[in-house]
mmCIF file of C-alpha atoms and ligand atoms in Angstrom:
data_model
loop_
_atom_site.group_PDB
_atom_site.id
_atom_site.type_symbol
_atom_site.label_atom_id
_atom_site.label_comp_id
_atom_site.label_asym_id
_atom_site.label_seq_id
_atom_site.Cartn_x
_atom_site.Cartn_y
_atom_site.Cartn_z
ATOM 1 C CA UNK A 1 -36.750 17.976 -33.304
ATOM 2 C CA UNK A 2 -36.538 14.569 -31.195
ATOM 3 C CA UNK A 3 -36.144 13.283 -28.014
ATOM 4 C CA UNK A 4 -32.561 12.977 -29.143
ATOM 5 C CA UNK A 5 -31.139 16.255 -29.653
ATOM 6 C CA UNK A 6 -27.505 17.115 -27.968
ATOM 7 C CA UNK A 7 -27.928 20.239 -26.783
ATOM 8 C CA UNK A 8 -24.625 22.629 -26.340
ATOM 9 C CA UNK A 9 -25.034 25.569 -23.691
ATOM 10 C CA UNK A 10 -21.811 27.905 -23.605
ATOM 11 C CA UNK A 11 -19.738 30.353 -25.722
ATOM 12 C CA UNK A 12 -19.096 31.582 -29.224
ATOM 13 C CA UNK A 13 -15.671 33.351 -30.064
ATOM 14 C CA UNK A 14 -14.173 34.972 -33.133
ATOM 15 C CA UNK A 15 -10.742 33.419 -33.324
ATOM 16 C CA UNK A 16 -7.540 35.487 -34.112
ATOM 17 C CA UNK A 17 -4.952 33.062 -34.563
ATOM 18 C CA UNK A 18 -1.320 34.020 -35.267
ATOM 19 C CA UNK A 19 1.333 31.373 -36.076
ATOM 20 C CA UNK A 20 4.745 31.896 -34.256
ATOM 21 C CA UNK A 21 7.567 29.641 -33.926
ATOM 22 C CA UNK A 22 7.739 30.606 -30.104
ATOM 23 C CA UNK A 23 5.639 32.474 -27.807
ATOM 24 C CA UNK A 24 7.147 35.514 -26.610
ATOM 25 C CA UNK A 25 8.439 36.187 -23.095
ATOM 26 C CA UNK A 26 7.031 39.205 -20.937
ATOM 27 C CA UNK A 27 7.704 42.404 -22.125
ATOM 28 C CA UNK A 28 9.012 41.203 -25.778
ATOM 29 C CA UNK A 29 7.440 41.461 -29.302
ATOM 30 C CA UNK A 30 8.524 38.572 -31.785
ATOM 31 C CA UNK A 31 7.348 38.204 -35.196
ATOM 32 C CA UNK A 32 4.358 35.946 -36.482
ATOM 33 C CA UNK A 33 4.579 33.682 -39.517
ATOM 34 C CA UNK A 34 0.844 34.047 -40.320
ATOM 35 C CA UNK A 35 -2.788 35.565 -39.512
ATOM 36 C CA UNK A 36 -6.122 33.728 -39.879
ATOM 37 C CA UNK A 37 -9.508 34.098 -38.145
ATOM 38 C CA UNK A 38 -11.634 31.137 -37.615
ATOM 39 C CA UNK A 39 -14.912 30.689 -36.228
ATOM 40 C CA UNK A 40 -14.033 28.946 -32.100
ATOM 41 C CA UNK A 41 -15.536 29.519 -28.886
ATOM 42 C CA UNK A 42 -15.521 25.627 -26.504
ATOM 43 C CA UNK A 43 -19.511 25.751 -26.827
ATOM 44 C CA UNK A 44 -19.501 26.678 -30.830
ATOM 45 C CA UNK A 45 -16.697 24.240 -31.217
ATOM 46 C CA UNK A 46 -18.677 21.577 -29.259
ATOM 47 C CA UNK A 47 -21.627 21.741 -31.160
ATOM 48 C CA UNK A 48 -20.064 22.036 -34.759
ATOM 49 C CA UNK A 49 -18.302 18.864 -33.883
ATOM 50 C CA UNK A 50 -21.164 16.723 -32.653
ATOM 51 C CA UNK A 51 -22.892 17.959 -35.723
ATOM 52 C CA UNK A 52 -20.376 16.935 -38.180
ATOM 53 C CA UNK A 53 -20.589 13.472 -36.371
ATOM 54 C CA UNK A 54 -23.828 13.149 -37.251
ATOM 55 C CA UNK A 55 -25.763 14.252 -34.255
ATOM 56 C CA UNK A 56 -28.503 16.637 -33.888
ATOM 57 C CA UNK A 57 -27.729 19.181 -32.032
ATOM 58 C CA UNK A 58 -29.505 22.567 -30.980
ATOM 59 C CA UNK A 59 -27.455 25.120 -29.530
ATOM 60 C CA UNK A 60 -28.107 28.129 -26.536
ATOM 61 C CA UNK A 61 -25.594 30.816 -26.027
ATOM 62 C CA UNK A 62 -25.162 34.528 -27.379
ATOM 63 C CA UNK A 63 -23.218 36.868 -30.087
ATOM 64 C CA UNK A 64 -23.232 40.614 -30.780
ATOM 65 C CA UNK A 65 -25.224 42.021 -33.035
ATOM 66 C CA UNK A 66 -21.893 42.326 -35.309
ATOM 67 C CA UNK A 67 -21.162 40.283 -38.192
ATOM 68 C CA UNK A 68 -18.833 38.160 -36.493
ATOM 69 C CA UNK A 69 -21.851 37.541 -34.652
ATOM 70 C CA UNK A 70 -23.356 36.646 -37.666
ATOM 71 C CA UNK A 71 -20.706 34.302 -39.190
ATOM 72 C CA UNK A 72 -20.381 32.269 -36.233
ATOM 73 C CA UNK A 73 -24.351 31.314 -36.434
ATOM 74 C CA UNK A 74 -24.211 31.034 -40.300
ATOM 75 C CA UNK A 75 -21.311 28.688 -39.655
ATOM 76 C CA UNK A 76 -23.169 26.626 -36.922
ATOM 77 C CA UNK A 77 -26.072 26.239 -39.417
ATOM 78 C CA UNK A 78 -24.488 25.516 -42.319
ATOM 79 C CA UNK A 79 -23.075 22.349 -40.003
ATOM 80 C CA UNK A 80 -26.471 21.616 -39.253
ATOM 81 C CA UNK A 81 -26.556 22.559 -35.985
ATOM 82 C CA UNK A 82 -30.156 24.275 -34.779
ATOM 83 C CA UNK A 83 -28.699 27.781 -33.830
ATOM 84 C CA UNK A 84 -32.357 29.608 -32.516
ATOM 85 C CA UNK A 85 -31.299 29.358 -29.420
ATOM 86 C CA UNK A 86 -28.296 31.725 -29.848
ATOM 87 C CA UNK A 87 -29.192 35.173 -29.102
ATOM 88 C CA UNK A 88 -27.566 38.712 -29.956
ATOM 89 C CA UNK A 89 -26.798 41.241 -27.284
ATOM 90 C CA UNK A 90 -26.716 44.882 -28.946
ATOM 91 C CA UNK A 91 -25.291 46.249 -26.440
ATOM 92 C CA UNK A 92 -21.839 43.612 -26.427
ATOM 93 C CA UNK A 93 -19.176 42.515 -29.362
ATOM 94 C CA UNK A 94 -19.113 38.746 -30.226
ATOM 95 C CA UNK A 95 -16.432 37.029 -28.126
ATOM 96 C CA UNK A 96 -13.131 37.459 -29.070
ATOM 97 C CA UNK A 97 -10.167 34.575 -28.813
ATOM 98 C CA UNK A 98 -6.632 35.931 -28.996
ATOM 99 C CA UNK A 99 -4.650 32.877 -29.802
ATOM 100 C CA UNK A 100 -1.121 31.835 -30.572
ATOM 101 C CA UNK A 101 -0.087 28.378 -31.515
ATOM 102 C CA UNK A 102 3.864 27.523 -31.954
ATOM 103 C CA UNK A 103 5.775 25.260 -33.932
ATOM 104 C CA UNK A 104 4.705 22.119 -32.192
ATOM 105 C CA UNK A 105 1.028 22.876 -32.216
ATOM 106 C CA UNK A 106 0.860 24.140 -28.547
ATOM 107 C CA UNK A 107 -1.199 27.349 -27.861
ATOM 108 C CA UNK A 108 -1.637 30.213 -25.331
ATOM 109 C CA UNK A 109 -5.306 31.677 -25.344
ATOM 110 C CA UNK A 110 -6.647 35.068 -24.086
ATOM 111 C CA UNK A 111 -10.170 35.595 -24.576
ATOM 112 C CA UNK A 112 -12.341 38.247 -24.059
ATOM 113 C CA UNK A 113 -15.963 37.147 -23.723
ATOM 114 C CA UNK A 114 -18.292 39.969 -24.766
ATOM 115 C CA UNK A 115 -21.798 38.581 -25.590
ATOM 116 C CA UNK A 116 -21.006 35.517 -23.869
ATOM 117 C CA UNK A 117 -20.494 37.252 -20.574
ATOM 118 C CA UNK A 118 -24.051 38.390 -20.430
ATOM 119 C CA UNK A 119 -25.625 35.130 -21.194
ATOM 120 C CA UNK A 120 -28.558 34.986 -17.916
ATOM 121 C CA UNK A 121 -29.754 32.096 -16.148
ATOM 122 C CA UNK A 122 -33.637 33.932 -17.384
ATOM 123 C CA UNK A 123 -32.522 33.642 -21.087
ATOM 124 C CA UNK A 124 -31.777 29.692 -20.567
ATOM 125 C CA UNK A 125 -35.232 29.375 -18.444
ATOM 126 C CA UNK A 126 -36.655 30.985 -21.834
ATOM 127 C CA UNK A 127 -34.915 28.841 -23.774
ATOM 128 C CA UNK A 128 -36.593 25.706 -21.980
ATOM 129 C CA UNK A 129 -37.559 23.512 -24.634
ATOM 130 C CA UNK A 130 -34.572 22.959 -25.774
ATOM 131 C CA UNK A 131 -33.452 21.286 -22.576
ATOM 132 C CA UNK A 132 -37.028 19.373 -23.571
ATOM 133 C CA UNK A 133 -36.060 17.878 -26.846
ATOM 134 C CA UNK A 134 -32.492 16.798 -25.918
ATOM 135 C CA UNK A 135 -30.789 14.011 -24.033
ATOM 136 C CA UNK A 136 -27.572 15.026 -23.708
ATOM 137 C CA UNK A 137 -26.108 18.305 -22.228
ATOM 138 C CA UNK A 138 -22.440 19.452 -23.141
ATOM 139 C CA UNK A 139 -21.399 22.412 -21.098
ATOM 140 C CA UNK A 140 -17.972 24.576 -20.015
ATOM 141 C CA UNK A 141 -16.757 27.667 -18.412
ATOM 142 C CA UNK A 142 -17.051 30.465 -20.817
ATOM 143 C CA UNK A 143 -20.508 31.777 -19.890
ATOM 144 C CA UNK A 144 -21.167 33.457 -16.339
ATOM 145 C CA UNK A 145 -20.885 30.785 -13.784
ATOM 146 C CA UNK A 146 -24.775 31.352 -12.359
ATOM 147 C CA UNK A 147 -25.740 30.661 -16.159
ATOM 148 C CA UNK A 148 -23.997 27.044 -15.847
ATOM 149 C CA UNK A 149 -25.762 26.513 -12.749
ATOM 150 C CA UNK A 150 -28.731 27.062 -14.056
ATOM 151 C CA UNK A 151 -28.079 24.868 -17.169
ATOM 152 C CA UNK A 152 -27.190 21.970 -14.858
ATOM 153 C CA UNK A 153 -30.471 22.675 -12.849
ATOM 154 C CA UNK A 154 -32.524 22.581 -15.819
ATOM 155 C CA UNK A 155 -30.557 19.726 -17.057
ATOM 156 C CA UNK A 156 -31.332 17.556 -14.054
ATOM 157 C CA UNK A 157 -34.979 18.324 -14.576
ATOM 158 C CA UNK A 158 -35.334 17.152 -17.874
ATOM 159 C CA UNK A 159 -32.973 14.002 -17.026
ATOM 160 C CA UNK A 160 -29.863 14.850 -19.555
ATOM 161 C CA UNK A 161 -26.825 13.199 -18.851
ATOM 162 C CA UNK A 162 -24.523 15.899 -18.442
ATOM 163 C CA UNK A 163 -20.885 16.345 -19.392
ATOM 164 C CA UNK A 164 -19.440 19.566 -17.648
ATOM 165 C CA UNK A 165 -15.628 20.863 -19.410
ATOM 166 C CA UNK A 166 -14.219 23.118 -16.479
ATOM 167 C CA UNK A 167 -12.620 24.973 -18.924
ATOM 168 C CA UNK A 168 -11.709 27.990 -18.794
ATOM 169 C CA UNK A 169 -10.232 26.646 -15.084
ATOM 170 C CA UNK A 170 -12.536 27.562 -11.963
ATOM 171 C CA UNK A 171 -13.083 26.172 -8.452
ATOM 172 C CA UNK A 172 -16.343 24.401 -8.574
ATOM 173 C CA UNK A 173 -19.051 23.964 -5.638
ATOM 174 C CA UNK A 174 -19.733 20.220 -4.921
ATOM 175 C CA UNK A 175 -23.180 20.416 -5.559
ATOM 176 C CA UNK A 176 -21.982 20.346 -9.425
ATOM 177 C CA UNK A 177 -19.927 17.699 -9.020
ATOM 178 C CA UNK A 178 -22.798 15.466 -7.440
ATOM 179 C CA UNK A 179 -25.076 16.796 -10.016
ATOM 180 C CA UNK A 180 -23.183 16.177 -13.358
ATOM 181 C CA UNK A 181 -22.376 12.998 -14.983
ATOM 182 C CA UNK A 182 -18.926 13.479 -16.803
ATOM 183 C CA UNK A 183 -16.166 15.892 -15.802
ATOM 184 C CA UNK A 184 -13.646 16.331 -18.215
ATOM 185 C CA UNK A 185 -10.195 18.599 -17.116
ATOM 186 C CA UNK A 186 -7.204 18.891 -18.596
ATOM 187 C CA UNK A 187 -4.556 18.284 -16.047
ATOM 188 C CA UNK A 188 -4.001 22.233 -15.439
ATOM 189 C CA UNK A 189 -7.687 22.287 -15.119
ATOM 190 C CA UNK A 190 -7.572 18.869 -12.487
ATOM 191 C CA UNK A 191 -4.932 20.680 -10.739
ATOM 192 C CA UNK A 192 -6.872 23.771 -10.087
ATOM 193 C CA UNK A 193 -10.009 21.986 -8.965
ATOM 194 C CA UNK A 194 -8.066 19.988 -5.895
ATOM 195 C CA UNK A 195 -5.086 22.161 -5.514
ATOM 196 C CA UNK A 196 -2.475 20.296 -6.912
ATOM 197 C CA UNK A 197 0.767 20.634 -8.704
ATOM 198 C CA UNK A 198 1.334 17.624 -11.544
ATOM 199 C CA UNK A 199 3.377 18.290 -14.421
ATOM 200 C CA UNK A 200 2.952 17.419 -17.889
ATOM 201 C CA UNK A 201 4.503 13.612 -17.395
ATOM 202 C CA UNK A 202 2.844 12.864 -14.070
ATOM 203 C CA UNK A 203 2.245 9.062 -13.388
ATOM 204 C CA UNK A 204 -1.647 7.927 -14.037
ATOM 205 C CA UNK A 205 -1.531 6.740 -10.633
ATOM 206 C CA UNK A 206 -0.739 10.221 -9.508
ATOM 207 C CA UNK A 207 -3.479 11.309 -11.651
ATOM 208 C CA UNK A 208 -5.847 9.073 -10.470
ATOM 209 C CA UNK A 209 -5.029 10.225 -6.948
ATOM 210 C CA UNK A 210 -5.843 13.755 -7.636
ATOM 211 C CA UNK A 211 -9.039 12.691 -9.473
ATOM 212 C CA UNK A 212 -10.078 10.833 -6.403
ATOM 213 C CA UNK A 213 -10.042 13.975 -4.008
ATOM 214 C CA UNK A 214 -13.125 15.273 -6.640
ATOM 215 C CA UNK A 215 -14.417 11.927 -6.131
ATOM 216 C CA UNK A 216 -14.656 12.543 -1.793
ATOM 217 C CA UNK A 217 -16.758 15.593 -3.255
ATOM 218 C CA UNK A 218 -19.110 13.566 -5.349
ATOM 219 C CA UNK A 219 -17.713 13.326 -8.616
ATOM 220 C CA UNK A 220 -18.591 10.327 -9.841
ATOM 221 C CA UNK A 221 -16.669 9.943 -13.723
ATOM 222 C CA UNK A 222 -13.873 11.855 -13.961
ATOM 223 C CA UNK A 223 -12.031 11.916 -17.543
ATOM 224 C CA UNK A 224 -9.016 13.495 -17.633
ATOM 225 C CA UNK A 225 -7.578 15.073 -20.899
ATOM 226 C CA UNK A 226 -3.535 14.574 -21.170
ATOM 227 C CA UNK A 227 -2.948 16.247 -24.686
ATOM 228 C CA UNK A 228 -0.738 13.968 -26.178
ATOM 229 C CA UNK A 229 -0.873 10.902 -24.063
ATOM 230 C CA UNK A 230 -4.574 10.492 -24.594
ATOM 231 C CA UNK A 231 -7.208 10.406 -21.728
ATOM 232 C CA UNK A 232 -7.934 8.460 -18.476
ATOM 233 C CA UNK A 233 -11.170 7.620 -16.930
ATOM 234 C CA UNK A 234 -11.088 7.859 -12.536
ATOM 235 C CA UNK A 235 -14.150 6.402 -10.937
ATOM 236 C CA UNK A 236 -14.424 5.982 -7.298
ATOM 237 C CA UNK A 237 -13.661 2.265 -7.812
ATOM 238 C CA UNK A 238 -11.219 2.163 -11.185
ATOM 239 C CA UNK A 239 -8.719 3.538 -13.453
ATOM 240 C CA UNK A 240 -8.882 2.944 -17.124
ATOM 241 C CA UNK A 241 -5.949 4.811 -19.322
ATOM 242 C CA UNK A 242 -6.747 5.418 -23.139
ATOM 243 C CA UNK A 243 -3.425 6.141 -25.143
ATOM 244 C CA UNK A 244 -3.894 8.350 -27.598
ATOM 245 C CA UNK A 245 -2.668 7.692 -31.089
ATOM 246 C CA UNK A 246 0.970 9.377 -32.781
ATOM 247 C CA UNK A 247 0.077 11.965 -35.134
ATOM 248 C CA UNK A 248 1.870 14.956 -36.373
ATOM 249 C CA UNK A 249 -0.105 17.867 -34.316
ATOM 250 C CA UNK A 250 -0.725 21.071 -36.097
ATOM 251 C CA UNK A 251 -2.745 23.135 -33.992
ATOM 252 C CA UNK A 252 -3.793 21.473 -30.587
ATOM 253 C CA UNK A 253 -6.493 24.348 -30.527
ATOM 254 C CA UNK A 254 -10.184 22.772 -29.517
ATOM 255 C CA UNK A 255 -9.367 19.058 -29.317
ATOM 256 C CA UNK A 256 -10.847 18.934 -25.678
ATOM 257 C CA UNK A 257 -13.860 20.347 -27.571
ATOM 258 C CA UNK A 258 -13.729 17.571 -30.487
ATOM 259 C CA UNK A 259 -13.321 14.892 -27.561
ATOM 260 C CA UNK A 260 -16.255 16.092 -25.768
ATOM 261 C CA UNK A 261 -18.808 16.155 -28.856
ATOM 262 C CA UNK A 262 -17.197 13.074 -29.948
ATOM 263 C CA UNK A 263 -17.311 11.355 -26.537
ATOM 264 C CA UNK A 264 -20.948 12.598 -26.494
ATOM 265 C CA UNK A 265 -22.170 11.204 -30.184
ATOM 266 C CA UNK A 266 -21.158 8.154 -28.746
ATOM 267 C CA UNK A 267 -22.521 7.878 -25.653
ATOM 268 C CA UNK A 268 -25.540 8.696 -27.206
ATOM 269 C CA UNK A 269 -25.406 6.281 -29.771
ATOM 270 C CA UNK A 270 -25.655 3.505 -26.918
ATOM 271 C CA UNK A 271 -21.915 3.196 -26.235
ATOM 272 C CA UNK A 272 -20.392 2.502 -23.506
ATOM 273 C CA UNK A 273 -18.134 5.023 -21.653
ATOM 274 C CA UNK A 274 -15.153 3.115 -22.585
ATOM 275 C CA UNK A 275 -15.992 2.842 -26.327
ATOM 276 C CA UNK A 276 -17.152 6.293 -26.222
ATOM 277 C CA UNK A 277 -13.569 7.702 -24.317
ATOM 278 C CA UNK A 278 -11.861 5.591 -27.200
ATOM 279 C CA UNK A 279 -13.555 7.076 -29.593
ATOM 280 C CA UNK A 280 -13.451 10.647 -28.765
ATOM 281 C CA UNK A 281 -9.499 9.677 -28.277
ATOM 282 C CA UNK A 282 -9.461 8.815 -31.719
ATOM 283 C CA UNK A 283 -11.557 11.645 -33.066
ATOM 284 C CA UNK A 284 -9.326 14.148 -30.975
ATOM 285 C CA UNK A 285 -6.157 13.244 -32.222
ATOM 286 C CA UNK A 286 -7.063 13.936 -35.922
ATOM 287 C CA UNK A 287 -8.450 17.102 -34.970
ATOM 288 C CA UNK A 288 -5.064 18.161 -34.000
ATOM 289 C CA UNK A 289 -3.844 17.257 -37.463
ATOM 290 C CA UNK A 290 -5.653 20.823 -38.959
ATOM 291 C CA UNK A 291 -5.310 24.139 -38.047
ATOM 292 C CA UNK A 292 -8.297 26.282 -35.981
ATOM 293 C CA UNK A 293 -10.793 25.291 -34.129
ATOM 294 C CA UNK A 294 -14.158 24.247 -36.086
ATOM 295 C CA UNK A 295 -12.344 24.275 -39.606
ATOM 296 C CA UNK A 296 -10.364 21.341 -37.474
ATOM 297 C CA UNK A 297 -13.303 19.183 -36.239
ATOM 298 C CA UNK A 298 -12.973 15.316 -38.072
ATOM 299 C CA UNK A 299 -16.235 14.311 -39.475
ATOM 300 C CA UNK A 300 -17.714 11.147 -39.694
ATOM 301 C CA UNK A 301 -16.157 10.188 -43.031
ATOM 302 C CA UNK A 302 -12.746 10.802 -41.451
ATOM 303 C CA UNK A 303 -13.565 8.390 -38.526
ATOM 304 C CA UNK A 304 -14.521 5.364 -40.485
ATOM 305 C CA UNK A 305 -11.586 5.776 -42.630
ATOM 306 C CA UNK A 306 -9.865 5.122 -39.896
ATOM 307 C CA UNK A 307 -11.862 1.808 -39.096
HETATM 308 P P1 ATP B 1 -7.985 22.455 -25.726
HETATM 309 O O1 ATP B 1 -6.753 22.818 -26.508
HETATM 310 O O2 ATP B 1 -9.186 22.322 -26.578
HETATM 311 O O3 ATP B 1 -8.191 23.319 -24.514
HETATM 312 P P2 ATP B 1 -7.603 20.392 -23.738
HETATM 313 O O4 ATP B 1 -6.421 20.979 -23.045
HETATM 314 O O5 ATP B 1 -8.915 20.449 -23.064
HETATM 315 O O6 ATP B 1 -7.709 20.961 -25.229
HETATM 316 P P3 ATP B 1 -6.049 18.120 -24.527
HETATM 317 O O7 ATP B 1 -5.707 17.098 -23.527
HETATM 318 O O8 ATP B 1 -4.981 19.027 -25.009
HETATM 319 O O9 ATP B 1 -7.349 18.875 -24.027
HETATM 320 O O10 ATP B 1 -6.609 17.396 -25.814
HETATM 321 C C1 ATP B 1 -7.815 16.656 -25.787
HETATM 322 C C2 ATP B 1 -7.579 15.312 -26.422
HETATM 323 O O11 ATP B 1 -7.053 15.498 -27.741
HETATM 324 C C3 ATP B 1 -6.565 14.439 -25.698
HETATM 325 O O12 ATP B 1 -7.196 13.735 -24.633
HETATM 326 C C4 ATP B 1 -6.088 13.541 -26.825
HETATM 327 O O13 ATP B 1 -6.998 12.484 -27.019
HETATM 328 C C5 ATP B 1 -6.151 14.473 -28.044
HETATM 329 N N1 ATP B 1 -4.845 15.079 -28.318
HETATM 330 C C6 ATP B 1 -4.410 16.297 -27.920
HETATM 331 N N2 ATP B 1 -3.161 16.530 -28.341
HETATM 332 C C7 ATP B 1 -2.791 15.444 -29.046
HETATM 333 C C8 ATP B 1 -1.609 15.063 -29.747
HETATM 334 N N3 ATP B 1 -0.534 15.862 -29.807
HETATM 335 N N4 ATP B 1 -1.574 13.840 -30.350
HETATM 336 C C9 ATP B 1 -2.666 13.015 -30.300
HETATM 337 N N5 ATP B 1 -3.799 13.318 -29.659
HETATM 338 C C10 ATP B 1 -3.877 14.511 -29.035
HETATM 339 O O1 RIB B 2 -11.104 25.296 -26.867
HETATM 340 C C1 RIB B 2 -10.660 26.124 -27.895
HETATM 341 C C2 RIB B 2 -11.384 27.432 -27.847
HETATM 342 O O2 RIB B 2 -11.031 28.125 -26.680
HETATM 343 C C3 RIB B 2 -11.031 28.373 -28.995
HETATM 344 O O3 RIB B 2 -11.836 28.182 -30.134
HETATM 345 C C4 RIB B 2 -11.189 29.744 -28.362
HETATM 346 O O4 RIB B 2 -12.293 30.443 -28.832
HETATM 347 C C5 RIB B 2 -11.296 29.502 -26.854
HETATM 348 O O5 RIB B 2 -12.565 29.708 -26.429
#
C-alpha cells in the first residue's frame, strides 16, 4: 500500500430504511410506503465513497461476528477499499441504523451502535500501520469518543491531515479542535458545539459568527454543511460560501459522508481547499439524487459527466 492511502477510522451500520410520506408525531404509528436495507454507517459510507472516487483507502473500525457483519466488509471490498483493519466483536451485533426518509428526501436516524461501541483506543494502537501508509485521516462520532482521541493522536504522529465530522453531535474538548485540520458540522451539529440556536435559513454571516466562537478555541477550517444551500468555509480571517447545485433530492441520507470522501480525494489529489469544497459540493448533491447510503455514493464516471 503507499504513502497515499486515505485511511477511514469510525463506524459500520446495517441500514433499515423505511419510506414514509411523513414522519410520525410522538405516540402515533403511520404507514410506510417501502422497506430496504442498505449497507451505511458515516465511517463505511466515507470510505466506500473515497474508494469509488478513485482513492485508496484502508479502513479501521468493527462489526459483529453476524452476517451483516459480513456484508458490510464484503461490500467495502468489493469497492476496493482495504477492509483488514475492520475487526469482529463476538460478543456485539453489527451496528444497526433505524432510518426514515420522507417525501422530500429528509431523514430522522436512530442508531444503535453495537460493535462500533466497543471499538478501543488499544485496537487502533494495533492497528498502527495503517495510520503509517496513509496521508489523510477521515473521522466522526460513531465510535467511543476516547477511540477518536486516540485516532487524532496517532494521526498527528504520523502527520495526516485530518478531517474530523462531529457527527453524531457532541461537545468537543479544544485540544481537538487545535489538533485537527478540517471540521465539518452540519448547522445542528455547529449549533451544538458553541451553543447556539440558527435555523435552517440563517444568514452566512450569522453562520460565520458561530463558526468563529470554534475559531477562539483553535479551530482553524471550519466547513459548514447547509443541506441544500451547499457549504461554507469560516477561517479565522475569511468566509467563502459554495452554493450547492438544484437537484431533485431523493434520499439526503449520507451526503455529509459523500462530501467528506469527496472533499478528501481532492485534497489529496493536490487541490486546493476551495476546489476541493467545490467539488465535494458537487459530488454531494448527486448523491442525494439515489436512495441509501453507499448504494448512493457518485463515482468518478458520474463526476466527469458532469464536467
Ligand atoms: P447527512 O445526511 O449525511 O448527515 P449532513 O447533515 O452532514 O448529511 P448536509 O448538509 O445535509 O450534511 O449535506 C451535505 C452536503 O450535501 C451539502 O453541503 C450539499 O453540498 C449536499 N446536499 C445536501 N442536500 C442537498 C440538496 N437537497 N440539494 C443539493 N445538494 C445537497
Ligand atoms: O450519515 C448517514 C449514516 O448515518 C447512515 O448510513 C447511518 O448508518 C448513520 O450512521
Amino acid at each position: 500500500m503507499s504513502k497515499r492511502t486515505i485511511l477511514v477510522v469510525g463506524s459500520l451500520n446495517t441500514d433499515l430504511v423505511a419510506k414514509v410520506d411523513r414522519f410520525p408525531d410522538g405516540g402515533e404509528t403511520i404507514t410506510g410506503r417501502n422497506f430496504s436495507v442498505h449497507c451505511g454507517g458515516k465511517g463505511a459510507n466515507q470510505a466506500y465513497a473515497a474508494s469509488a472516487l478513485g482513492g485508496s483507502v484502508a479502513m479501521i473500525g468493527q462489526v459483529g461476528e453476524d452476517g451483516f457483519g459480513a456484508a458490510q466488509i464484503a461490500n467495502l471490498s468489493s469497492a476496493g477499499v482495504a477492509t483488514a483493519g475492520i475487526l469482529r466483536d463476538p460478543k456485539k451485533e453489527t451496528g444497526t441504523a433505524f432510518i426514515g426518509v420522507d417525501s422530500s428526501g429528509e431523514n430522522r436516524i436512530i442508531i444503535v451502535p453495537g460493535a462500533n461501541g466497543t471499538l478501543t483506543p488499544n485496537q487502533l494502537q494495533v492497528e498502527c500501520p495503517l495510520f503509517q501508509q496513509a496521508s489523510l485521516l477521515l473521522l466522526q462520532l460513531e465510535t467511543p469518543l476516547n477511540t477518536v482521541a486516540k485516532a487524532i493522536k496517532l494521526g498527528r504522529m504520523h502527520k495526516l491531515t485530518i478531517i474530523l465530522d462531529p457527527a453524531p453531535a457532541a461537545p468537543l474538548p479544544d485540544e481537538w479542535l487545535e489538533s485537527i485540520d478540517y471540521l465539518t458540522p452540519n448547522l445542528s451539529e455547529l449549533n451544538l458545539l458553541v451553543g447556539d440556536s440558527l435555523v435552517e435559513t440563517a444568514s452566512i454571516e450569522s453562520i460565520t459568527a458561530s463558526a468563529r466562537k470554534l475559531c477562539t478555541r483553535g479551530a482553524r477550517k471550519i466547513i459548514g454543511k447547509l443541506g441544500s444551500r451547499g457549504a461554507v468555509l469560516v477561517t479565522p480571517e475569511a468566509t467563502t460560501y459554495f452554493p450547492a447545485p438544484k437537484v431533485q433530492a431523493i434520499d439526503t441520507t449520507a451526503a455529509g459522508d459523500c462530501f467528506n470522501a469527496a472533499f478528501a480525494i481532492a485534497l489529496d489529489r493536490g487541490n486546493t481547499t476551495h476546489e476541493a469544497i467545490r467539488y465535494a459540493v458537487a459530488a454531494a448533491s448527486l448523491s442525494v439524487t439515489k436512495a441509501g447510503a453507499q448504494s448512493s455514493m457518485p463515482s468518478l464516471e458520474d463526476l466527469s459527466n458532469l464536467e
